[in-house]
PDB file of C-alpha atoms and ligand atoms in Angstrom:
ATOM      1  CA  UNK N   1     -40.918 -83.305  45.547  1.00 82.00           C
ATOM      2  CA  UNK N   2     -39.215 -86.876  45.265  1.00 92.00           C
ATOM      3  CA  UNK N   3     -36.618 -87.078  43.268  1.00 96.00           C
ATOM      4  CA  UNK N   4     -37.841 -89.637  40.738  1.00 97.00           C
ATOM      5  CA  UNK N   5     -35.381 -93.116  41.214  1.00 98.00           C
ATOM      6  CA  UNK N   6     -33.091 -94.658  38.511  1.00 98.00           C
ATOM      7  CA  UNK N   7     -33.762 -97.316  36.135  1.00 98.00           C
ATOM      8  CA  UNK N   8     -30.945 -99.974  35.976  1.00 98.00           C
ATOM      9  CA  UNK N   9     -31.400-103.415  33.644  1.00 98.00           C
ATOM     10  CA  UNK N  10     -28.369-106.306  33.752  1.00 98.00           C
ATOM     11  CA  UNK N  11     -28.263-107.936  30.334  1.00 98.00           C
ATOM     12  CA  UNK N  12     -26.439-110.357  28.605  1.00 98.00           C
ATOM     13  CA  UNK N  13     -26.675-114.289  27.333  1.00 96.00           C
ATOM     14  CA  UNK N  14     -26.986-117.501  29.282  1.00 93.00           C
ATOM     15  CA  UNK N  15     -24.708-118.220  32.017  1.00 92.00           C
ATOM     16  CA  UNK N  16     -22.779-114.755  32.301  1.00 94.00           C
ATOM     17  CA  UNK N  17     -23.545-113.972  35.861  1.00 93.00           C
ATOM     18  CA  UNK N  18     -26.246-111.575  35.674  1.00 95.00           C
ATOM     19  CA  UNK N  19     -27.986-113.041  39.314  1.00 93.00           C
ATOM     20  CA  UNK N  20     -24.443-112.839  41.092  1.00 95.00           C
ATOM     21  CA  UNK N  21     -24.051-109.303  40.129  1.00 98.00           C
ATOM     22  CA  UNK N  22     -27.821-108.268  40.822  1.00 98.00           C
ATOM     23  CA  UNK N  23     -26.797-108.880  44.360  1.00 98.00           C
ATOM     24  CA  UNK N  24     -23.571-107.058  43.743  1.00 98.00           C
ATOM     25  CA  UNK N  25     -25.452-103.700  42.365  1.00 98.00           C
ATOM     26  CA  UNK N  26     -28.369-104.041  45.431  1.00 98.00           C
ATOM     27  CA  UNK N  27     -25.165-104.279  48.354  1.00 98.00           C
ATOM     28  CA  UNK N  28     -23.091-101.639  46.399  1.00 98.00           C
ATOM     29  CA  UNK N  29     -26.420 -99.009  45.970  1.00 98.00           C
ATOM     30  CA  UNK N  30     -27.826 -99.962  49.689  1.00 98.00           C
ATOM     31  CA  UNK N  31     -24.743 -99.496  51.050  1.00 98.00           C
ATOM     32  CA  UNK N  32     -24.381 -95.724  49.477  1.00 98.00           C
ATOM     33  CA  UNK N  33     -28.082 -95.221  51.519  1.00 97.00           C
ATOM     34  CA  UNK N  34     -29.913 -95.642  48.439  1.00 98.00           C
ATOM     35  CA  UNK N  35     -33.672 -97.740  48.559  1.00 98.00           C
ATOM     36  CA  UNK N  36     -33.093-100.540  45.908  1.00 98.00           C
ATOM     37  CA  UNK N  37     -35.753-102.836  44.083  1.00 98.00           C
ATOM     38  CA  UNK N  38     -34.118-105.516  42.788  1.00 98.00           C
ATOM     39  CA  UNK N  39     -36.558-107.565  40.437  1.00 98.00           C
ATOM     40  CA  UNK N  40     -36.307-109.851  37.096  1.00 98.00           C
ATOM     41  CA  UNK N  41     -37.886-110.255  33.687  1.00 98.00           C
ATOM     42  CA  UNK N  42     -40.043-112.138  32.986  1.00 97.00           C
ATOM     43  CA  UNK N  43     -41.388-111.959  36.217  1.00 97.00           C
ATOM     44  CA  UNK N  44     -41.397-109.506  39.059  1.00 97.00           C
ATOM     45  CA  UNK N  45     -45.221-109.100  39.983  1.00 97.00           C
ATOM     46  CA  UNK N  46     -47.729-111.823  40.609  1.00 97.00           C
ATOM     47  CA  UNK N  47     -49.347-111.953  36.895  1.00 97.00           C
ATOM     48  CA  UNK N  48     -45.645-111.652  35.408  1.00 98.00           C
ATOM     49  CA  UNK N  49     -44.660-114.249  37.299  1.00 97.00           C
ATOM     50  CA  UNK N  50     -47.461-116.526  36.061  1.00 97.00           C
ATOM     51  CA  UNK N  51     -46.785-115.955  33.042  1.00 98.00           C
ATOM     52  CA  UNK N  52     -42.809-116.874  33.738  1.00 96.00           C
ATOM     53  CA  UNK N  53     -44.321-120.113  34.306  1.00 96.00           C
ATOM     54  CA  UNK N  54     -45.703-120.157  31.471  1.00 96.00           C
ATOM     55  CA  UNK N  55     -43.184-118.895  29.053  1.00 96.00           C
ATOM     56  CA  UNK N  56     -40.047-120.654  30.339  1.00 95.00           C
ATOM     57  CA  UNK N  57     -42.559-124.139  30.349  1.00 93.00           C
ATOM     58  CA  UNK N  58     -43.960-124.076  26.873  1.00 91.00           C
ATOM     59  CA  UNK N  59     -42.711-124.430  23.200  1.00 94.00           C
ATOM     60  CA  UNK N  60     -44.251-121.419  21.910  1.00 96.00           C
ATOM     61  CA  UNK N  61     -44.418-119.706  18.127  1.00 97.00           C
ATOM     62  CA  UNK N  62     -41.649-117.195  18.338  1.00 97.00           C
ATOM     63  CA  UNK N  63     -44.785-114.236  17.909  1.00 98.00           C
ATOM     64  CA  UNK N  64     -46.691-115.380  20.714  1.00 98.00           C
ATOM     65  CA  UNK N  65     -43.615-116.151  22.593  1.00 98.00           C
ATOM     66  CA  UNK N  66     -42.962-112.353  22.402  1.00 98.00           C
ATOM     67  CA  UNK N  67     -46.410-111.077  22.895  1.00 98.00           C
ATOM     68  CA  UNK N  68     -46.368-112.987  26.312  1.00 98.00           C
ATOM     69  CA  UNK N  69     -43.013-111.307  26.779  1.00 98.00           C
ATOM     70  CA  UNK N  70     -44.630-107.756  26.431  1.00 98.00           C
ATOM     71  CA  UNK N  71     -47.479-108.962  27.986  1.00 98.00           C
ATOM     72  CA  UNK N  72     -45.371-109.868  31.368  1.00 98.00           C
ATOM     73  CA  UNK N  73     -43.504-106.338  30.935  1.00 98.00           C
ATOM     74  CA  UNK N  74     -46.241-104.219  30.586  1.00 98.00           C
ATOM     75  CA  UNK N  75     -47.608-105.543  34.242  1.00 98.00           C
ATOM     76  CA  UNK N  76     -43.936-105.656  35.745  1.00 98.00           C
ATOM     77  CA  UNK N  77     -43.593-101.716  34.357  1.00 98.00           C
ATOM     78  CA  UNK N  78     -46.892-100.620  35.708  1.00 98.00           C
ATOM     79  CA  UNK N  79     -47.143-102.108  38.934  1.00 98.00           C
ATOM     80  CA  UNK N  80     -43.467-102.303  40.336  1.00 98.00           C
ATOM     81  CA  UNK N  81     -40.998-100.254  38.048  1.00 98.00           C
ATOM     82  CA  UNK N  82     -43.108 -97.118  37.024  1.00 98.00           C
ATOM     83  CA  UNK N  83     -44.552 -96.978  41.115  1.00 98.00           C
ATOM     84  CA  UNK N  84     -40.980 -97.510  42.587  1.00 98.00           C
ATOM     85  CA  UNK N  85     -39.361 -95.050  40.106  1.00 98.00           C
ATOM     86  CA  UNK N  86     -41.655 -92.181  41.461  1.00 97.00           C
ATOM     87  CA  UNK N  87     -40.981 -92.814  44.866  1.00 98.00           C
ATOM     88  CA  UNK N  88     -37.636 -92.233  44.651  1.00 98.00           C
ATOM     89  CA  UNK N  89     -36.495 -95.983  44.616  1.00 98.00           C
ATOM     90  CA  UNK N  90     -33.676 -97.325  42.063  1.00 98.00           C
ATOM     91  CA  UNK N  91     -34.792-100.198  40.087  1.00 98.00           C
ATOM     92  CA  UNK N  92     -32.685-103.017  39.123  1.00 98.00           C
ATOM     93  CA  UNK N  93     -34.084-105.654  36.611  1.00 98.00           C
ATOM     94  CA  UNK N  94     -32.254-108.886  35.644  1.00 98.00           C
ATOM     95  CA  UNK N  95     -33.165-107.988  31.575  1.00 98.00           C
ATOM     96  CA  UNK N  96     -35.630-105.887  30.060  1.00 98.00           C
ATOM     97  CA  UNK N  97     -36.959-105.240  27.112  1.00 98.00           C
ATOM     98  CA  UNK N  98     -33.162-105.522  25.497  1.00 98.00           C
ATOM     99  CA  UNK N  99     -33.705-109.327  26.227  1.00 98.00           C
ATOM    100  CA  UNK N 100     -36.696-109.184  24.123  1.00 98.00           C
ATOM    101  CA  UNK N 101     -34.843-107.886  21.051  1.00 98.00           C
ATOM    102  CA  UNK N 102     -31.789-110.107  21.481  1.00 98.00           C
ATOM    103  CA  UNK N 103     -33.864-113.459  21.980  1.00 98.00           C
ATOM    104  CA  UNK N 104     -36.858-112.926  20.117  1.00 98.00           C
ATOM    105  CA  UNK N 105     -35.631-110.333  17.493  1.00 98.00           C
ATOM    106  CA  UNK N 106     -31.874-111.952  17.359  1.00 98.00           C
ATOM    107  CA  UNK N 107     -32.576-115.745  18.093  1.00 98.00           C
ATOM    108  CA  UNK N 108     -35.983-116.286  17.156  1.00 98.00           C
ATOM    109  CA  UNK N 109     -36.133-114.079  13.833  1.00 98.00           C
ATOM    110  CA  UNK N 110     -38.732-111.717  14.496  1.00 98.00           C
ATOM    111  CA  UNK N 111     -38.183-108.530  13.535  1.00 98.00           C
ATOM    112  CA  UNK N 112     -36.774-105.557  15.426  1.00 98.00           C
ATOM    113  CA  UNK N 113     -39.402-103.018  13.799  1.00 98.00           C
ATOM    114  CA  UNK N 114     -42.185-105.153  14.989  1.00 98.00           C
ATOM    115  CA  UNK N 115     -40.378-104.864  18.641  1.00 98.00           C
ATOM    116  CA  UNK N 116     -39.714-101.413  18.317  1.00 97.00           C
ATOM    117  CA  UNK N 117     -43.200-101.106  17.801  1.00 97.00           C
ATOM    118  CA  UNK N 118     -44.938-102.916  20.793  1.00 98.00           C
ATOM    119  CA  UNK N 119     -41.854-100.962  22.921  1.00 98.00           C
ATOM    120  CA  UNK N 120     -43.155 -97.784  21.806  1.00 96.00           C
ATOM    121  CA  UNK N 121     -46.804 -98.104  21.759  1.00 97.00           C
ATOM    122  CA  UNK N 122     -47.082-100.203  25.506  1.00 97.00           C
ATOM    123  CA  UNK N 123     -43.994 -98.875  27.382  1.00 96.00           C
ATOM    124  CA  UNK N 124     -44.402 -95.248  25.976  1.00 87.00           C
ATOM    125  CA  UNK N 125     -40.441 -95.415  25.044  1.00 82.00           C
ATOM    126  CA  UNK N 126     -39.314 -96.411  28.598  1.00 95.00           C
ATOM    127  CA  UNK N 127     -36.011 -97.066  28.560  1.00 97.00           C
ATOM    128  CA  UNK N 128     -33.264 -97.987  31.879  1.00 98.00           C
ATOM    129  CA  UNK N 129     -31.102 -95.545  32.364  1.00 98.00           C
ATOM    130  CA  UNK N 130     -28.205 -97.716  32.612  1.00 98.00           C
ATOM    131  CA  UNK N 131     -27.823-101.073  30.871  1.00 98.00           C
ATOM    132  CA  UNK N 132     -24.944-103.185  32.098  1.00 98.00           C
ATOM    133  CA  UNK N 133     -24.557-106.165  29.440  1.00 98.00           C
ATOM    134  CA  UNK N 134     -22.238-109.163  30.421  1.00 98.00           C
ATOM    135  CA  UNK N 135     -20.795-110.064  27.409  1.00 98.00           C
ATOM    136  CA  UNK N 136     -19.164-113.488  27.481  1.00 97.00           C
ATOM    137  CA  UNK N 137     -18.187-116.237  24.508  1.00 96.00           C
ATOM    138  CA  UNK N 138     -21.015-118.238  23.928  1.00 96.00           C
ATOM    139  CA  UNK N 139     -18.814-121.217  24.882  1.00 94.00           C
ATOM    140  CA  UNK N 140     -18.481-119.582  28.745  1.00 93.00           C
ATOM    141  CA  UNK N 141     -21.532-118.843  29.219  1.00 92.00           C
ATOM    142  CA  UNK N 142     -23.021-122.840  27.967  1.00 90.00           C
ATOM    143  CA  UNK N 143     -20.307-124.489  30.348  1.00 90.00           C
ATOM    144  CA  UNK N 144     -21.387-122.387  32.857  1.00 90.00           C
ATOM    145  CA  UNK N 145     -25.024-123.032  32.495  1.00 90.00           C
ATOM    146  CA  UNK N 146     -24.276-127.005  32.387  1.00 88.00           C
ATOM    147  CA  UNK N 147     -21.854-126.603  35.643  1.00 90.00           C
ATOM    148  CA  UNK N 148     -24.937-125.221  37.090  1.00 88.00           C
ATOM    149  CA  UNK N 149     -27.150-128.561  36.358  1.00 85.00           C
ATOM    150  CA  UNK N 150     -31.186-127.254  36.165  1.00 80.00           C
ATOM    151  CA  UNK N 151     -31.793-125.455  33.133  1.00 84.00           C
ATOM    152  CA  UNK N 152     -35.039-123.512  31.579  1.00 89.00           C
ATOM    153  CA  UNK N 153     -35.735-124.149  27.404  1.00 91.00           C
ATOM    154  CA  UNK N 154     -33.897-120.894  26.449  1.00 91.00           C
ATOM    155  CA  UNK N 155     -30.802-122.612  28.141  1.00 88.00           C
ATOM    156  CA  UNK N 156     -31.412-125.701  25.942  1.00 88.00           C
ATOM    157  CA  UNK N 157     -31.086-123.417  23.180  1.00 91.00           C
ATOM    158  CA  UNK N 158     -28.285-124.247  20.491  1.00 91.00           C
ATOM    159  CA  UNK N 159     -25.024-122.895  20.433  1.00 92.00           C
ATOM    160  CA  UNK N 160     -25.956-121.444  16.918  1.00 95.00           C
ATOM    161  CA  UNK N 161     -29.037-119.932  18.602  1.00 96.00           C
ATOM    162  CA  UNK N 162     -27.219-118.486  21.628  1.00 96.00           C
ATOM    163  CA  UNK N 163     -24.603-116.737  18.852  1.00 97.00           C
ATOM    164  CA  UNK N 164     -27.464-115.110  17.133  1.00 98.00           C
ATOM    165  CA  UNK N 165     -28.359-113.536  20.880  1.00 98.00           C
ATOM    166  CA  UNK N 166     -25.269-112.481  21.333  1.00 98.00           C
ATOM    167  CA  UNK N 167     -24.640-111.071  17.788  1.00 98.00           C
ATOM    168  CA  UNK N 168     -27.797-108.876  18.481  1.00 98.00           C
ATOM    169  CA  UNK N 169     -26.874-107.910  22.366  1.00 98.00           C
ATOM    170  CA  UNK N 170     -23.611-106.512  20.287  1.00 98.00           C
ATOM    171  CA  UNK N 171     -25.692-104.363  17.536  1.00 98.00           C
ATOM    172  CA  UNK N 172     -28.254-102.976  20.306  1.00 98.00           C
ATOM    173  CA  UNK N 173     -24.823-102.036  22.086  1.00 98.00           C
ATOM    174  CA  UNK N 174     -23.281-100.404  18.994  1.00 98.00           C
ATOM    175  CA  UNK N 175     -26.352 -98.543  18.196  1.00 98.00           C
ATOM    176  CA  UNK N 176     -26.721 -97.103  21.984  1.00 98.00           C
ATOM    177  CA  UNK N 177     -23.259 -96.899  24.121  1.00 98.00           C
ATOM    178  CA  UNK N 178     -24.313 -94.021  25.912  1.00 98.00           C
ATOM    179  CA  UNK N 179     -27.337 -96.097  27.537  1.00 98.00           C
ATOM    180  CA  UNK N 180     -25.428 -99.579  27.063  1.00 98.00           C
ATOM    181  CA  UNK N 181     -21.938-100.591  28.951  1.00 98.00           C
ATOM    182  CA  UNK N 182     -20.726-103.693  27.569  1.00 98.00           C
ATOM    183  CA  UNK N 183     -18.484-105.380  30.445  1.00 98.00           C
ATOM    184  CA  UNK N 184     -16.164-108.343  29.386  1.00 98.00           C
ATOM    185  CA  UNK N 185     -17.507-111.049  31.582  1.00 97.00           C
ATOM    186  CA  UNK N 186     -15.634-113.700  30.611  1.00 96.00           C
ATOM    187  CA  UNK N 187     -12.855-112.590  33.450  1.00 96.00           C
ATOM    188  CA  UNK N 188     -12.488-112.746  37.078  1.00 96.00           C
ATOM    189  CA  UNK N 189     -15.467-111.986  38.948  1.00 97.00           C
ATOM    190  CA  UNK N 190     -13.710-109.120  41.041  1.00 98.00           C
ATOM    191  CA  UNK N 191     -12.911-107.532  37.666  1.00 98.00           C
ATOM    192  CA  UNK N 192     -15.903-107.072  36.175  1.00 98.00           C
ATOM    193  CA  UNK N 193     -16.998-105.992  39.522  1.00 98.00           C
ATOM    194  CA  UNK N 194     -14.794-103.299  39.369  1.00 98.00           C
ATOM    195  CA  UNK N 195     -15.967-101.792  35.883  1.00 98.00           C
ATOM    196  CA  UNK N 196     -19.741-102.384  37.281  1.00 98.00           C
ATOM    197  CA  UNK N 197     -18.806-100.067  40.554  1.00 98.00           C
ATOM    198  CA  UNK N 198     -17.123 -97.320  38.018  1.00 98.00           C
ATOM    199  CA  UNK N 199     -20.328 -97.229  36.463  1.00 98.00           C
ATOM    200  CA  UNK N 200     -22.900 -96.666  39.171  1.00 98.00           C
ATOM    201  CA  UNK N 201     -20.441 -94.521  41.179  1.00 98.00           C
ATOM    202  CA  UNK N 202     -20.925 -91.764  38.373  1.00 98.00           C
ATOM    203  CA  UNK N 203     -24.926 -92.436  38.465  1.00 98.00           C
ATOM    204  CA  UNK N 204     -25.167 -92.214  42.012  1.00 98.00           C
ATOM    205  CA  UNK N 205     -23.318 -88.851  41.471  1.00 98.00           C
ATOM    206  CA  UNK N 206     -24.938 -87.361  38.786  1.00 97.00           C
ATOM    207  CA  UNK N 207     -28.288 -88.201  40.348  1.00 98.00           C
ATOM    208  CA  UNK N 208     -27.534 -86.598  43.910  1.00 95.00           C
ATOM    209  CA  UNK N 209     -26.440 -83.627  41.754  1.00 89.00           C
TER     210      UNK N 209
HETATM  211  P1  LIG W   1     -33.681-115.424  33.071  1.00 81.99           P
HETATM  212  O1  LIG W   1     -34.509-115.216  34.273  1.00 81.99           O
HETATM  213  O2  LIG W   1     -32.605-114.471  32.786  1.00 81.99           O
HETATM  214  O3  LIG W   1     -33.095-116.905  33.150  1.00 81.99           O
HETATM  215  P2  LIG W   1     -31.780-117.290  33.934  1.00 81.99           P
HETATM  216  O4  LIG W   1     -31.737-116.456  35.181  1.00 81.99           O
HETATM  217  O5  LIG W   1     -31.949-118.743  34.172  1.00 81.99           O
HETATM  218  O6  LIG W   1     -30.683-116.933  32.968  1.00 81.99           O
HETATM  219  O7  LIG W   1     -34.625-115.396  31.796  1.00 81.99           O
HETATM  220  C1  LIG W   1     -35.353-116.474  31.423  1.00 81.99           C
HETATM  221  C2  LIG W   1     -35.201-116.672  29.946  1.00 81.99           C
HETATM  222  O8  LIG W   1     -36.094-115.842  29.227  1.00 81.99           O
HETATM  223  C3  LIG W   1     -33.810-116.367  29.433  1.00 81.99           C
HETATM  224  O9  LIG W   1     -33.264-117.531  28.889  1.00 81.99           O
HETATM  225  C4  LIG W   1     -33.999-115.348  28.358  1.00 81.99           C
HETATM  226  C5  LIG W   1     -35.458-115.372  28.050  1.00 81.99           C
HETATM  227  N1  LIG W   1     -36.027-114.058  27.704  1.00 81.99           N
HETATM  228  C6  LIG W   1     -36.422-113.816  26.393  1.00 81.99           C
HETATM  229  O10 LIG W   1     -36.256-114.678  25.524  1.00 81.99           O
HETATM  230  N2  LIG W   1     -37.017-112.614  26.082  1.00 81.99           N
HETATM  231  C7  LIG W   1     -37.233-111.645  27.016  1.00 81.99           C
HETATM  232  O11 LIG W   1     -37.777-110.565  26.689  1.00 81.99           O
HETATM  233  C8  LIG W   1     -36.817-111.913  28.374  1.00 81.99           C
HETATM  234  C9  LIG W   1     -37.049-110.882  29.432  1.00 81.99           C
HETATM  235  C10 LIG W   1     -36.214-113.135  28.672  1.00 81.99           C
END
């Protein structure tokens, strides 16, 4: 029987480097022989991926905004993650459902019952395995964003805004360290490098057993 694969989500608030360490995790895993899906929220599978569009495009109330959230998750889980999962591929999402609870939950003001709710009724409680969250002062993150020149509406966010996301990525870290590794990403690239490879050495371990 395939050994089912592992579920890995990169977290974290604007401008922290989450796409330069997805490519990180996919060379570090492929190089260990490992089959890698690397993928991003929202997005990931054609309807997702509309619905990216969509999201990142329109001003939306903070409810709907979320409900097209879950919407774009359910489709990503059931056609890539779940599928690639059982056949023994690794997974690794820039943000999950985390995201969801930071930004709509922690920025917007929805509440985190109402997302526990919609986690547990249309993802059946699936959770990554490993969370890395790049935690970085808001102020980092922003300049880095602006450095960078294009920009979606969540990047347009206030700084007031962005501190709420942050303030939340912190509590769902508190409440969950086993699951959650925050990694200081305010320093050197190479450094938080480092801490990621400590991290999926002893999952690639633990998983060939
Ligand atoms: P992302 O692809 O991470 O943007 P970038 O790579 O430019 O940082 O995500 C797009 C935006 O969507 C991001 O600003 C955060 C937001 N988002 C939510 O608000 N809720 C969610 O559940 C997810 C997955 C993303």
């Amino acid at each position: 029987m395939t050994k089912r694969g592992r579920f890995i989500t990169l977290e974290g608030g604007e401008g922290v480097g989450k796409t330069t360490n997805l490519e990180y995790i996919r060379a570090f895993l492929q190089e260990r022989g490992i089959d890698v899906i690397t993928t991003r929220e929202p997005g990931g599978v054609p309807v997702a991926e509309q619905l990216r569009a969509l999201i990142l495009g329109e001003k939306l109330v903070p409810e709907a905004e979320l409900l097209l959230f879950f919407a774009a998750r359910l489709h990503h889980l059931r056609e890539l993650i779940l599928p690639g999962l059982a056949q023994g591929k690794w997974v690794v999402s820039d943000r999950f459902t985390d995201a969801s609870f930071a930004y709509q939950g922690g920025g917007r003001g929805v509440s985190w019952q109402r997302i526990r709710y919609l986690e547990d009724w249309l993802l059946a409680g699936t959770k990554p395995d490993l969370t890395l969250f790049l935690d970085a002062p808001v102020e980092i993150g922003l300049a880095r964003v602006k450095a960078r020149g294009e920009s979606n509406r969540f990047e347009e966010e206030t700084a007031a805004f962005m501190h709420n996301v942050r303030r939340a990525y912190r509590a769902l870290w508190r409440q969950d360290p086993d699951r959650i590794k925050r990694i200081d990403a305010s320093r050197p690239l190479p450094e938080v490098q480092l801490e990621i490879s400590g991290y999926l050495k002893a999952l690639v371990e633990a998983w060939r057993g």
